[in-house]
Amino acid sequence: MANKSNYSQHQAEVQQLNPQNTIELITRQQQQSQWGKLLILVAFATTIGGAVPTGYCIGVINAPSKLMKNWCNQTLHDRYGSNLSVSSLDLLWSSIVSIFLVGGAIGSLGGAGVANKFGRKACFLICGALFTIGALLFFFCRAAGSVEMLVIGRFIVGLASGLVTATLPMYLSEVAPLSARGTLGVFCAVGVTGGVVVGQICSLVNVFGTEDLWHYALTAYMLLIVACYLPSFVFPESPKFLYIVKGDHAAARRELTRLRGLNADDMISQEIAEMEAEANAKVQSSSFCDVLRDPNFLLPIFIVCCFHGGQQLSGINAIFYYSVSIFEKAGLSTENAQWANLAAGGLNLMISLLGPILMAYCNRRTLMMFSCGLCSIFLFTITFVLYYIDFVSWFAAACIFCIMGYIFFYQFGLGPIPYFIGAELFEVAPRPVAMSMGSLASWTCNFVIGISFPSLQNAWGAFVFLPFSITCILLCLLTKFYLPETRGRDPSEVAPLVSKGFRSKVK
């Protein structure tokens, strides 16, 4: 009764306020409720339980690769009585590494259908089940003497990782209030970056990177899965998914109340009104074919795919996949090169932690152009320095400086923005398709880089970094001419700005 009396009194006070005071009240409610306990729990639990394992599975496989290759060779010898040739063993290892990327591409492609049919929260739960199955296969593959279990496990965690990158930024942006969407949208990028570093640490010789413990390294992320999925029963479903896709208005209001708090009635009403306007504006396409055929979505899908694919083609994974050999060429010993590689990963993580702050206070266009422009300069400089590194003594130090500078500015925009830009360009119904297409572009380009970079490096030498520099320039131009500013704006405001394809006037 007391709660009902307080609610009635609050409603009476709101009705007596003039419009200016009403706006101030809503603003105060937004400031008080945008970081409620439930929202904080969802943001950190889904990031640590979804994005971090994704990065972990990327970073953990490099250090113990020689030990795992020897185990594969010995296991096949024990079973079939013959040893693999060096080329056959390399081909098998390439398959083990790349099957993860294939799974990621397939998982991201299926993200749209899963997200619209079962919901955003269900996607997170499915990811947890897939990660768990993969961990079990990793843990028991050594005892079972089964290389097949290792390959299947890598494929399954790839499926989970693709589903994470396609749906987690969307889920976080839809449960967040407008003022915090950019901040929460970058959590996935930070989690993946952090997971890579955690994987690198767990696979060190001093931890689990030994002949007897490497399967523990592959499985250790399960500690995060267990800890973060235990409270998942209290996680809310996306209010926008419930209201617009499912048409369950009562459930959407109930979840909004849980997220924003009991004292945020005006803020909740405002969000409900925005969702109602979005739902009534037009019957939006939601299937893959409908979205891809709709000319209104041509430019935003192009932007999302270019940002995701360009993020990989900007050279970040080439730098990390082969940074040890690059550092060795710059004059470091093998041991020091490995520590420098870990330091580069640590720098990448530390700068990524600034992402939520940058996204809250800086415009997307400015950050993206600034990041792409400086990354392009550093990549061009790396090309120049590596080409003349044998002729100038201090170019070795300059090469290390340029690599660190590239990593530093990469995380200002090129690293985090592609993860969530689709959630800010698209309204709810077509959003899963856009996010899936972007994630598919990312995993595909990642696969292309992993397969082609060694051959291109042997053929082109130092000039292999020039295409990465050109990619950054093209992304900068795409941002300048076609990306509208999305910070602090609802997707319903942004979508019309890019609905005329390449004739759109985004400025």
Short mmCIF file of C-alpha atoms in Angstrom, two decimals:
data_model
loop_
_atom_site.label_atom_id
_atom_site.label_comp_id
_atom_site.label_asym_id
_atom_site.label_seq_id
_atom_site.Cartn_x
_atom_site.Cartn_y
_atom_site.Cartn_z
CA MET A 1 0.00 0.00 0.00
CA ALA A 2 2.84 2.33 0.82
CA ASN A 3 4.43 1.74 -2.57
CA LYS A 4 1.09 2.41 -4.30
CA SER A 5 0.62 5.61 -2.31
CA ASN A 6 4.13 6.80 -3.18
CA TYR A 7 3.55 6.01 -6.84
CA SER A 8 0.25 8.00 -6.89
CA GLN A 9 1.94 10.91 -5.15
CA HIS A 10 4.77 10.80 -7.69
CA GLN A 11 2.30 10.83 -10.60
CA ALA A 12 0.48 13.82 -9.11
CA GLU A 13 3.75 15.70 -8.76
CA VAL A 14 4.64 14.97 -12.38
CA GLN A 15 1.27 16.30 -13.58
CA GLN A 16 1.81 19.55 -11.68
CA LEU A 17 5.21 20.15 -13.25
CA ASN A 18 5.55 22.49 -16.20
CA PRO A 19 7.18 21.08 -19.38
CA GLN A 20 10.65 22.39 -18.51
CA ASN A 21 10.56 20.77 -15.08
CA THR A 22 9.28 17.54 -16.63
CA ILE A 23 12.32 17.44 -18.94
CA GLU A 24 14.59 18.08 -15.96
CA LEU A 25 12.88 15.26 -14.04
CA ILE A 26 13.38 12.80 -16.89
CA THR A 27 17.01 13.88 -17.17
CA ARG A 28 17.56 13.26 -13.45
CA GLN A 29 15.91 9.86 -13.76
CA GLN A 30 18.16 8.96 -16.67
CA GLN A 31 21.24 9.93 -14.71
CA GLN A 32 20.09 7.94 -11.68
CA SER A 33 18.89 4.80 -13.44
CA GLN A 34 21.13 4.40 -16.50
CA TRP A 35 23.59 2.32 -14.48
CA GLY A 36 21.24 0.27 -12.30
CA LYS A 37 22.48 -2.86 -10.54
CA LEU A 38 20.80 -5.21 -13.01
CA LEU A 39 22.24 -3.38 -16.03
CA ILE A 40 25.73 -3.47 -14.51
CA LEU A 41 25.37 -7.20 -13.78
CA VAL A 42 24.22 -7.93 -17.35
CA ALA A 43 26.97 -5.79 -18.91
CA PHE A 44 29.85 -7.37 -17.01
CA ALA A 45 28.50 -10.95 -16.84
CA THR A 46 27.77 -11.17 -20.58
CA THR A 47 31.09 -9.54 -21.47
CA ILE A 48 33.17 -11.76 -19.18
CA GLY A 49 31.11 -14.86 -19.97
CA GLY A 50 30.81 -14.30 -23.73
CA ALA A 51 33.32 -11.84 -25.19
CA VAL A 52 36.29 -12.84 -23.01
CA PRO A 53 36.06 -16.57 -23.91
CA THR A 54 35.90 -15.52 -27.57
CA GLY A 55 39.17 -13.64 -27.29
CA TYR A 56 40.61 -16.38 -25.09
CA CYS A 57 40.10 -19.02 -27.80
CA ILE A 58 41.94 -16.72 -30.23
CA GLY A 59 44.92 -15.99 -27.99
CA VAL A 60 45.47 -19.35 -26.28
CA ILE A 61 46.37 -21.39 -29.35
CA ASN A 62 49.64 -19.69 -30.38
CA ALA A 63 52.14 -20.35 -27.57
CA PRO A 64 51.60 -24.14 -27.16
CA SER A 65 51.37 -24.75 -30.91
CA LYS A 66 54.61 -26.78 -31.12
CA LEU A 67 53.56 -28.98 -28.21
CA MET A 68 50.13 -29.56 -29.69
CA LYS A 69 51.57 -30.36 -33.13
CA ASN A 70 53.89 -32.93 -31.58
CA TRP A 71 50.94 -34.46 -29.72
CA CYS A 72 48.90 -34.64 -32.92
CA ASN A 73 51.77 -36.33 -34.74
CA GLN A 74 52.36 -38.83 -31.92
CA THR A 75 48.65 -39.58 -31.56
CA LEU A 76 48.25 -40.32 -35.27
CA HIS A 77 51.42 -42.42 -35.21
CA ASP A 78 50.10 -44.50 -32.32
CA ARG A 79 46.83 -45.06 -34.15
CA TYR A 80 47.99 -45.59 -37.73
CA GLY A 81 51.67 -46.51 -37.29
CA SER A 82 53.13 -43.72 -39.46
CA ASN A 83 54.36 -40.19 -38.96
CA LEU A 84 53.07 -37.17 -40.84
CA SER A 85 55.44 -35.26 -43.07
CA VAL A 86 56.32 -31.71 -42.13
CA SER A 87 53.99 -30.31 -44.80
CA SER A 88 51.13 -32.63 -43.77
CA LEU A 89 51.57 -31.70 -40.11
CA ASP A 90 51.54 -27.99 -41.01
CA LEU A 91 48.38 -28.54 -43.05
CA LEU A 92 46.72 -30.32 -40.11
CA TRP A 93 47.69 -27.52 -37.74
CA SER A 94 46.43 -24.89 -40.16
CA SER A 95 43.12 -26.75 -40.24
CA ILE A 96 42.92 -26.81 -36.44
CA VAL A 97 43.56 -23.07 -36.29
CA SER A 98 41.37 -22.06 -39.23
CA ILE A 99 38.38 -24.29 -38.37
CA PHE A 100 37.75 -21.87 -35.50
CA LEU A 101 37.39 -19.03 -38.02
CA VAL A 102 35.09 -21.13 -40.22
CA GLY A 103 32.91 -21.81 -37.17
CA GLY A 104 32.93 -18.10 -36.37
CA ALA A 105 31.70 -17.22 -39.87
CA ILE A 106 28.90 -19.82 -39.70
CA GLY A 107 27.91 -18.78 -36.17
CA SER A 108 27.73 -15.12 -37.12
CA LEU A 109 25.65 -15.93 -40.20
CA GLY A 110 23.13 -17.81 -38.07
CA GLY A 111 23.00 -15.06 -35.47
CA ALA A 112 20.19 -13.17 -37.18
CA GLY A 113 17.78 -16.08 -37.27
CA VAL A 114 18.56 -17.18 -33.72
CA ALA A 115 18.28 -13.65 -32.31
CA ASN A 116 14.89 -12.97 -33.93
CA LYS A 117 13.41 -16.40 -33.21
CA PHE A 118 14.61 -17.10 -29.68
CA GLY A 119 15.62 -13.67 -28.41
CA ARG A 120 18.84 -11.87 -27.50
CA LYS A 121 19.15 -13.43 -24.04
CA ALA A 122 18.66 -16.92 -25.49
CA CYS A 123 21.59 -16.30 -27.84
CA PHE A 124 23.82 -15.68 -24.83
CA LEU A 125 22.64 -18.92 -23.20
CA ILE A 126 23.24 -20.88 -26.43
CA CYS A 127 26.77 -19.46 -26.59
CA GLY A 128 27.41 -20.73 -23.05
CA ALA A 129 26.24 -24.23 -23.98
CA LEU A 130 28.50 -24.27 -27.06
CA PHE A 131 31.52 -23.01 -25.11
CA THR A 132 30.90 -25.72 -22.51
CA ILE A 133 30.73 -28.50 -25.12
CA GLY A 134 33.95 -27.20 -26.67
CA ALA A 135 35.72 -27.12 -23.29
CA LEU A 136 34.72 -30.72 -22.56
CA LEU A 137 36.11 -31.85 -25.93
CA PHE A 138 39.37 -29.94 -25.28
CA PHE A 139 39.79 -31.41 -21.81
CA PHE A 140 39.21 -35.03 -22.77
CA CYS A 141 40.81 -35.08 -26.23
CA ARG A 142 44.25 -35.79 -24.78
CA ALA A 143 43.05 -38.63 -22.54
CA ALA A 144 41.03 -40.09 -25.41
CA GLY A 145 43.92 -39.71 -27.86
CA SER A 146 41.58 -38.06 -30.36
CA VAL A 147 42.71 -35.32 -32.72
CA GLU A 148 39.15 -35.30 -34.06
CA MET A 149 37.84 -34.12 -30.67
CA LEU A 150 40.28 -31.21 -30.78
CA VAL A 151 39.17 -30.20 -34.29
CA ILE A 152 35.47 -30.50 -33.45
CA GLY A 153 35.99 -28.54 -30.23
CA ARG A 154 37.67 -25.71 -32.14
CA PHE A 155 34.77 -25.64 -34.61
CA ILE A 156 32.16 -25.54 -31.83
CA VAL A 157 33.84 -22.70 -29.89
CA GLY A 158 34.11 -20.93 -33.25
CA LEU A 159 30.33 -21.22 -33.65
CA ALA A 160 29.90 -19.78 -30.15
CA SER A 161 32.34 -16.93 -30.84
CA GLY A 162 30.61 -15.98 -34.09
CA LEU A 163 27.27 -15.92 -32.32
CA VAL A 164 28.76 -13.74 -29.57
CA THR A 165 30.16 -11.11 -31.94
CA ALA A 166 26.89 -11.03 -33.93
CA THR A 167 24.45 -10.73 -31.00
CA LEU A 168 26.16 -9.51 -27.81
CA PRO A 169 26.68 -5.86 -28.89
CA MET A 170 23.06 -5.83 -30.07
CA TYR A 171 21.80 -7.22 -26.75
CA LEU A 172 23.77 -4.70 -24.68
CA SER A 173 22.72 -1.74 -26.83
CA GLU A 174 19.04 -2.74 -26.54
CA VAL A 175 19.01 -3.09 -22.74
CA ALA A 176 20.91 0.17 -22.25
CA PRO A 177 19.33 3.63 -22.11
CA LEU A 178 20.11 5.92 -25.03
CA SER A 179 22.81 7.85 -23.16
CA ALA A 180 24.75 4.66 -22.33
CA ARG A 181 24.37 2.69 -25.57
CA GLY A 182 27.75 3.64 -26.97
CA THR A 183 29.43 2.84 -23.67
CA LEU A 184 27.87 -0.61 -23.41
CA GLY A 185 28.30 -1.25 -27.12
CA VAL A 186 32.08 -1.20 -26.75
CA PHE A 187 32.09 -3.78 -23.93
CA CYS A 188 32.24 -6.64 -26.44
CA ALA A 189 35.38 -5.23 -28.08
CA VAL A 190 37.03 -4.75 -24.69
CA GLY A 191 36.09 -8.30 -23.67
CA VAL A 192 37.53 -9.87 -26.83
CA THR A 193 40.75 -7.87 -26.43
CA GLY A 194 41.03 -8.83 -22.77
CA GLY A 195 40.34 -12.46 -23.59
CA VAL A 196 43.24 -12.56 -26.06
CA VAL A 197 45.63 -11.34 -23.35
CA VAL A 198 44.24 -13.78 -20.76
CA GLY A 199 44.67 -16.60 -23.28
CA GLN A 200 48.26 -15.57 -23.95
CA ILE A 201 49.01 -15.57 -20.21
CA CYS A 202 47.37 -18.94 -19.53
CA SER A 203 49.35 -20.54 -22.36
CA LEU A 204 52.73 -19.39 -21.04
CA VAL A 205 55.19 -22.11 -20.00
CA ASN A 206 54.98 -20.91 -16.40
CA VAL A 207 51.20 -21.46 -16.34
CA PHE A 208 49.62 -24.16 -18.54
CA GLY A 209 51.80 -24.04 -21.64
CA THR A 210 53.60 -27.36 -21.03
CA GLU A 211 53.48 -30.78 -22.64
CA ASP A 212 51.31 -32.17 -19.85
CA LEU A 213 49.02 -29.18 -19.25
CA TRP A 214 48.23 -27.58 -22.62
CA HIS A 215 44.72 -29.08 -22.61
CA TYR A 216 44.12 -27.24 -19.31
CA ALA A 217 45.07 -24.01 -21.09
CA LEU A 218 42.44 -24.65 -23.77
CA THR A 219 39.79 -25.35 -21.11
CA ALA A 220 40.53 -22.75 -18.42
CA TYR A 221 37.94 -20.27 -19.74
CA MET A 222 35.24 -22.54 -18.28
CA LEU A 223 35.83 -20.87 -14.91
CA LEU A 224 34.48 -17.65 -16.44
CA ILE A 225 31.56 -19.45 -18.06
CA VAL A 226 30.46 -21.03 -14.78
CA ALA A 227 30.80 -17.81 -12.78
CA CYS A 228 28.96 -15.62 -15.32
CA TYR A 229 26.15 -17.99 -16.29
CA LEU A 230 25.06 -18.81 -12.74
CA PRO A 231 23.09 -15.52 -12.39
CA SER A 232 21.75 -15.69 -15.97
CA PHE A 233 18.25 -16.57 -14.74
CA VAL A 234 17.82 -12.94 -13.60
CA PHE A 235 19.02 -11.42 -16.88
CA PRO A 236 16.28 -9.50 -18.72
CA GLU A 237 15.27 -10.09 -22.31
CA SER A 238 15.72 -7.12 -24.64
CA PRO A 239 12.68 -4.82 -24.17
CA LYS A 240 12.91 -3.76 -27.81
CA PHE A 241 12.87 -7.36 -28.98
CA LEU A 242 9.80 -8.09 -26.85
CA TYR A 243 7.92 -4.94 -27.89
CA ILE A 244 8.72 -4.65 -31.60
CA VAL A 245 9.56 -8.19 -32.75
CA LYS A 246 7.31 -10.25 -30.44
CA GLY A 247 4.62 -7.64 -29.81
CA ASP A 248 4.55 -8.46 -26.08
CA HIS A 249 4.08 -4.95 -24.70
CA ALA A 250 3.45 -6.00 -21.10
CA ALA A 251 6.65 -8.06 -20.95
CA ALA A 252 8.63 -5.22 -22.51
CA ARG A 253 7.40 -2.74 -19.89
CA ARG A 254 8.12 -5.27 -17.14
CA GLU A 255 11.72 -5.72 -18.29
CA LEU A 256 12.20 -1.96 -18.67
CA THR A 257 11.00 -1.47 -15.10
CA ARG A 258 13.52 -4.03 -13.87
CA LEU A 259 16.32 -2.31 -15.80
CA ARG A 260 15.50 1.34 -15.08
CA GLY A 261 14.00 1.03 -11.58
CA LEU A 262 10.61 1.74 -10.02
CA ASN A 263 11.25 5.49 -9.82
CA ALA A 264 11.88 6.00 -13.54
CA ASP A 265 8.27 6.04 -14.77
CA ASP A 266 8.72 8.99 -17.11
CA MET A 267 11.88 7.56 -18.58
CA ILE A 268 10.16 4.21 -19.14
CA SER A 269 7.16 5.92 -20.75
CA GLN A 270 9.49 7.84 -23.02
CA GLU A 271 11.25 4.64 -24.15
CA ILE A 272 7.90 2.88 -24.66
CA ALA A 273 6.73 5.79 -26.80
CA GLU A 274 9.90 5.57 -28.91
CA MET A 275 9.41 1.83 -29.40
CA GLU A 276 5.75 2.37 -30.29
CA ALA A 277 6.71 4.98 -32.89
CA GLU A 278 9.34 2.63 -34.33
CA ALA A 279 6.87 -0.26 -34.45
CA ASN A 280 4.17 1.84 -36.12
CA ALA A 281 6.40 3.69 -38.56
CA LYS A 282 6.29 0.81 -41.01
CA VAL A 283 6.36 -2.96 -41.12
CA GLN A 284 10.10 -3.50 -41.24
CA SER A 285 11.92 -6.32 -42.99
CA SER A 286 13.48 -8.89 -40.69
CA SER A 287 14.38 -11.90 -42.84
CA PHE A 288 17.78 -12.14 -44.50
CA CYS A 289 16.48 -11.94 -48.05
CA ASP A 290 14.09 -9.06 -47.34
CA VAL A 291 16.77 -6.96 -45.64
CA LEU A 292 19.40 -7.61 -48.31
CA ARG A 293 16.94 -6.74 -51.12
CA ASP A 294 15.67 -3.54 -49.49
CA PRO A 295 17.42 -0.53 -51.12
CA ASN A 296 16.97 1.48 -47.91
CA PHE A 297 19.48 -0.83 -46.21
CA LEU A 298 22.10 -0.87 -48.97
CA LEU A 299 24.35 1.86 -47.56
CA PRO A 300 24.15 0.95 -43.86
CA ILE A 301 24.87 -2.73 -44.60
CA PHE A 302 27.78 -1.65 -46.79
CA ILE A 303 29.12 0.51 -43.93
CA VAL A 304 28.74 -2.25 -41.34
CA CYS A 305 30.44 -4.87 -43.54
CA CYS A 306 33.24 -2.50 -44.54
CA PHE A 307 33.87 -1.52 -40.93
CA HIS A 308 33.97 -5.14 -39.75
CA GLY A 309 35.99 -6.42 -42.70
CA GLY A 310 38.22 -3.35 -42.75
CA GLN A 311 38.96 -3.82 -39.05
CA GLN A 312 40.58 -7.17 -39.93
CA LEU A 313 42.15 -5.94 -43.20
CA SER A 314 43.74 -3.01 -41.33
CA GLY A 315 46.46 -5.43 -40.24
CA ILE A 316 45.77 -5.85 -36.53
CA ASN A 317 45.67 -9.65 -36.66
CA ALA A 318 48.66 -9.81 -38.98
CA ILE A 319 50.55 -7.75 -36.41
CA PHE A 320 49.58 -10.07 -33.55
CA TYR A 321 49.82 -13.36 -35.48
CA TYR A 322 53.35 -12.60 -36.61
CA SER A 323 54.54 -9.92 -34.19
CA VAL A 324 57.15 -12.26 -32.67
CA SER A 325 58.88 -12.67 -36.04
CA ILE A 326 58.56 -8.93 -36.68
CA PHE A 327 60.15 -8.13 -33.31
CA GLU A 328 62.91 -10.66 -34.01
CA LYS A 329 63.60 -8.96 -37.32
CA ALA A 330 63.77 -5.69 -35.39
CA GLY A 331 66.68 -7.12 -33.39
CA LEU A 332 65.11 -8.75 -30.31
CA SER A 333 65.97 -12.25 -29.14
CA THR A 334 63.27 -14.91 -29.38
CA GLU A 335 62.52 -14.72 -25.65
CA ASN A 336 62.45 -10.93 -25.62
CA ALA A 337 60.29 -10.93 -28.76
CA GLN A 338 57.73 -13.13 -26.98
CA TRP A 339 57.65 -10.76 -24.01
CA ALA A 340 57.35 -7.80 -26.39
CA ASN A 341 54.41 -9.58 -28.02
CA LEU A 342 52.74 -9.95 -24.61
CA ALA A 343 53.48 -6.27 -23.89
CA ALA A 344 51.80 -5.33 -27.18
CA GLY A 345 48.74 -7.34 -26.16
CA GLY A 346 48.75 -5.65 -22.75
CA LEU A 347 48.93 -2.21 -24.39
CA ASN A 348 46.04 -3.18 -26.66
CA LEU A 349 43.98 -4.15 -23.61
CA MET A 350 44.83 -1.06 -21.55
CA ILE A 351 43.88 1.33 -24.34
CA SER A 352 40.69 -0.62 -25.05
CA LEU A 353 39.62 0.06 -21.45
CA LEU A 354 39.36 3.73 -22.43
CA GLY A 355 36.72 2.75 -25.01
CA PRO A 356 33.64 3.20 -22.79
CA ILE A 357 34.81 6.69 -21.80
CA LEU A 358 35.65 7.70 -25.36
CA MET A 359 32.31 6.44 -26.69
CA ALA A 360 30.43 8.36 -23.99
CA TYR A 361 32.04 11.73 -24.71
CA CYS A 362 33.41 11.68 -28.27
CA ASN A 363 31.65 11.52 -31.64
CA ARG A 364 31.93 8.31 -33.63
CA ARG A 365 32.90 10.04 -36.88
CA THR A 366 35.73 11.97 -35.23
CA LEU A 367 37.15 8.92 -33.45
CA MET A 368 36.94 6.70 -36.52
CA MET A 369 38.63 9.18 -38.87
CA PHE A 370 41.28 10.03 -36.27
CA SER A 371 42.04 6.35 -35.62
CA CYS A 372 42.08 5.33 -39.29
CA GLY A 373 44.23 8.27 -40.32
CA LEU A 374 46.93 7.69 -37.70
CA CYS A 375 46.89 3.91 -38.17
CA SER A 376 47.45 4.45 -41.89
CA ILE A 377 50.47 6.66 -41.16
CA PHE A 378 51.99 4.16 -38.73
CA LEU A 379 51.47 1.24 -41.14
CA PHE A 380 53.14 3.17 -43.97
CA THR A 381 56.00 4.01 -41.62
CA ILE A 382 56.36 0.34 -40.61
CA THR A 383 56.69 -0.52 -44.31
CA PHE A 384 59.39 2.11 -44.82
CA VAL A 385 61.31 1.21 -41.66
CA LEU A 386 61.25 -2.55 -42.28
CA TYR A 387 62.48 -2.06 -45.85
CA TYR A 388 65.54 -0.08 -44.71
CA ILE A 389 66.00 -1.74 -41.30
CA ASP A 390 69.32 -3.35 -42.28
CA PHE A 391 70.79 -0.02 -43.36
CA VAL A 392 69.94 2.26 -40.42
CA SER A 393 70.80 1.11 -36.88
CA TRP A 394 68.04 2.96 -35.03
CA PHE A 395 65.29 1.74 -37.38
CA ALA A 396 64.91 -1.39 -35.21
CA ALA A 397 63.74 0.76 -32.29
CA ALA A 398 61.64 2.85 -34.69
CA CYS A 399 59.89 -0.30 -35.93
CA ILE A 400 58.94 -1.33 -32.38
CA PHE A 401 57.73 2.22 -31.68
CA CYS A 402 55.57 2.24 -34.82
CA ILE A 403 53.99 -1.11 -33.97
CA MET A 404 53.13 0.11 -30.47
CA GLY A 405 51.83 3.41 -31.90
CA TYR A 406 49.62 1.56 -34.37
CA ILE A 407 48.17 -0.60 -31.58
CA PHE A 408 47.63 2.49 -29.40
CA PHE A 409 45.58 4.44 -31.94
CA TYR A 410 43.80 1.36 -33.30
CA GLN A 411 41.80 1.15 -30.08
CA PHE A 412 40.56 4.75 -30.37
CA GLY A 413 38.06 3.91 -33.10
CA LEU A 414 39.05 1.19 -35.56
CA GLY A 415 39.01 -1.43 -32.80
CA PRO A 416 35.77 -0.77 -30.87
CA ILE A 417 33.39 1.07 -33.25
CA PRO A 418 32.76 -1.72 -35.81
CA TYR A 419 31.44 -3.98 -33.04
CA PHE A 420 28.40 -1.81 -32.30
CA ILE A 421 27.94 0.56 -35.24
CA GLY A 422 25.30 -1.76 -36.72
CA ALA A 423 23.21 -1.43 -33.55
CA GLU A 424 23.26 2.37 -33.97
CA LEU A 425 22.51 2.45 -37.71
CA PHE A 426 19.66 -0.09 -37.79
CA GLU A 427 16.29 -0.26 -36.08
CA VAL A 428 15.28 -3.38 -34.19
CA ALA A 429 13.75 -5.61 -36.91
CA PRO A 430 16.59 -5.55 -39.50
CA ARG A 431 19.33 -5.15 -36.88
CA PRO A 432 20.14 -8.88 -36.39
CA VAL A 433 20.69 -9.33 -40.13
CA ALA A 434 23.03 -6.32 -40.25
CA MET A 435 24.98 -7.49 -37.21
CA SER A 436 25.27 -11.00 -38.66
CA MET A 437 26.49 -9.68 -42.01
CA GLY A 438 29.08 -7.51 -40.29
CA SER A 439 30.27 -10.36 -38.10
CA LEU A 440 30.44 -12.64 -41.16
CA ALA A 441 32.62 -10.06 -42.96
CA SER A 442 34.89 -9.88 -39.91
CA TRP A 443 35.41 -13.63 -39.58
CA THR A 444 35.85 -14.08 -43.33
CA CYS A 445 38.50 -11.36 -43.59
CA ASN A 446 40.20 -12.74 -40.48
CA PHE A 447 40.39 -16.12 -42.22
CA VAL A 448 41.78 -14.54 -45.41
CA ILE A 449 44.51 -12.72 -43.47
CA GLY A 450 45.50 -15.83 -41.53
CA ILE A 451 45.79 -17.90 -44.70
CA SER A 452 47.35 -15.38 -47.10
CA PHE A 453 49.63 -13.20 -44.96
CA PRO A 454 52.62 -15.62 -44.72
CA SER A 455 52.68 -16.11 -48.50
CA LEU A 456 52.29 -12.39 -49.17
CA GLN A 457 55.02 -11.61 -46.64
CA ASN A 458 57.41 -13.94 -48.44
CA ALA A 459 56.50 -12.46 -51.83
CA TRP A 460 56.31 -8.75 -50.96
CA GLY A 461 58.56 -8.42 -47.92
CA ALA A 462 58.09 -5.14 -46.07
CA PHE A 463 55.55 -3.94 -48.66
CA VAL A 464 52.99 -6.41 -47.29
CA PHE A 465 51.85 -3.66 -44.88
CA LEU A 466 50.96 -1.19 -47.66
CA PRO A 467 47.53 -2.75 -48.40
CA PHE A 468 46.69 -2.40 -44.70
CA SER A 469 47.60 1.29 -44.83
CA ILE A 470 45.42 1.77 -47.93
CA THR A 471 42.51 -0.01 -46.19
CA CYS A 472 42.71 2.48 -43.31
CA ILE A 473 42.63 5.39 -45.77
CA LEU A 474 39.55 3.98 -47.52
CA LEU A 475 37.77 3.49 -44.18
CA CYS A 476 38.57 7.09 -43.27
CA LEU A 477 37.03 8.31 -46.53
CA LEU A 478 33.97 6.07 -46.09
CA THR A 479 33.45 7.53 -42.63
CA LYS A 480 33.86 11.10 -43.82
CA PHE A 481 31.38 10.90 -46.69
CA TYR A 482 28.80 8.32 -45.65
CA LEU A 483 28.71 7.66 -41.89
CA PRO A 484 26.23 9.87 -40.02
CA GLU A 485 26.99 10.81 -36.43
CA THR A 486 25.17 8.31 -34.19
CA ARG A 487 26.23 9.33 -30.67
CA GLY A 488 23.23 10.27 -28.53
CA ARG A 489 20.76 9.56 -31.34
CA ASP A 490 18.15 6.83 -31.55
CA PRO A 491 18.45 4.53 -34.60
CA SER A 492 15.03 5.75 -35.73
CA GLU A 493 16.65 9.20 -36.24
CA VAL A 494 19.75 7.81 -37.95
CA ALA A 495 18.16 5.27 -40.32
CA PRO A 496 16.49 7.85 -42.64
CA LEU A 497 19.85 9.59 -43.11
CA VAL A 498 21.31 6.55 -44.87
CA SER A 499 18.16 5.26 -46.58
CA LYS A 500 18.95 6.71 -50.02
CA GLY A 501 22.01 4.60 -50.64
CA PHE A 502 25.12 6.38 -51.86
CA ARG A 503 23.03 9.45 -52.63
CA SER A 504 22.46 9.97 -48.90
CA LYS A 505 23.48 13.30 -47.39
CA VAL A 506 24.82 12.28 -44.01
CA LYS A 507 26.40 15.55 -42.92
#
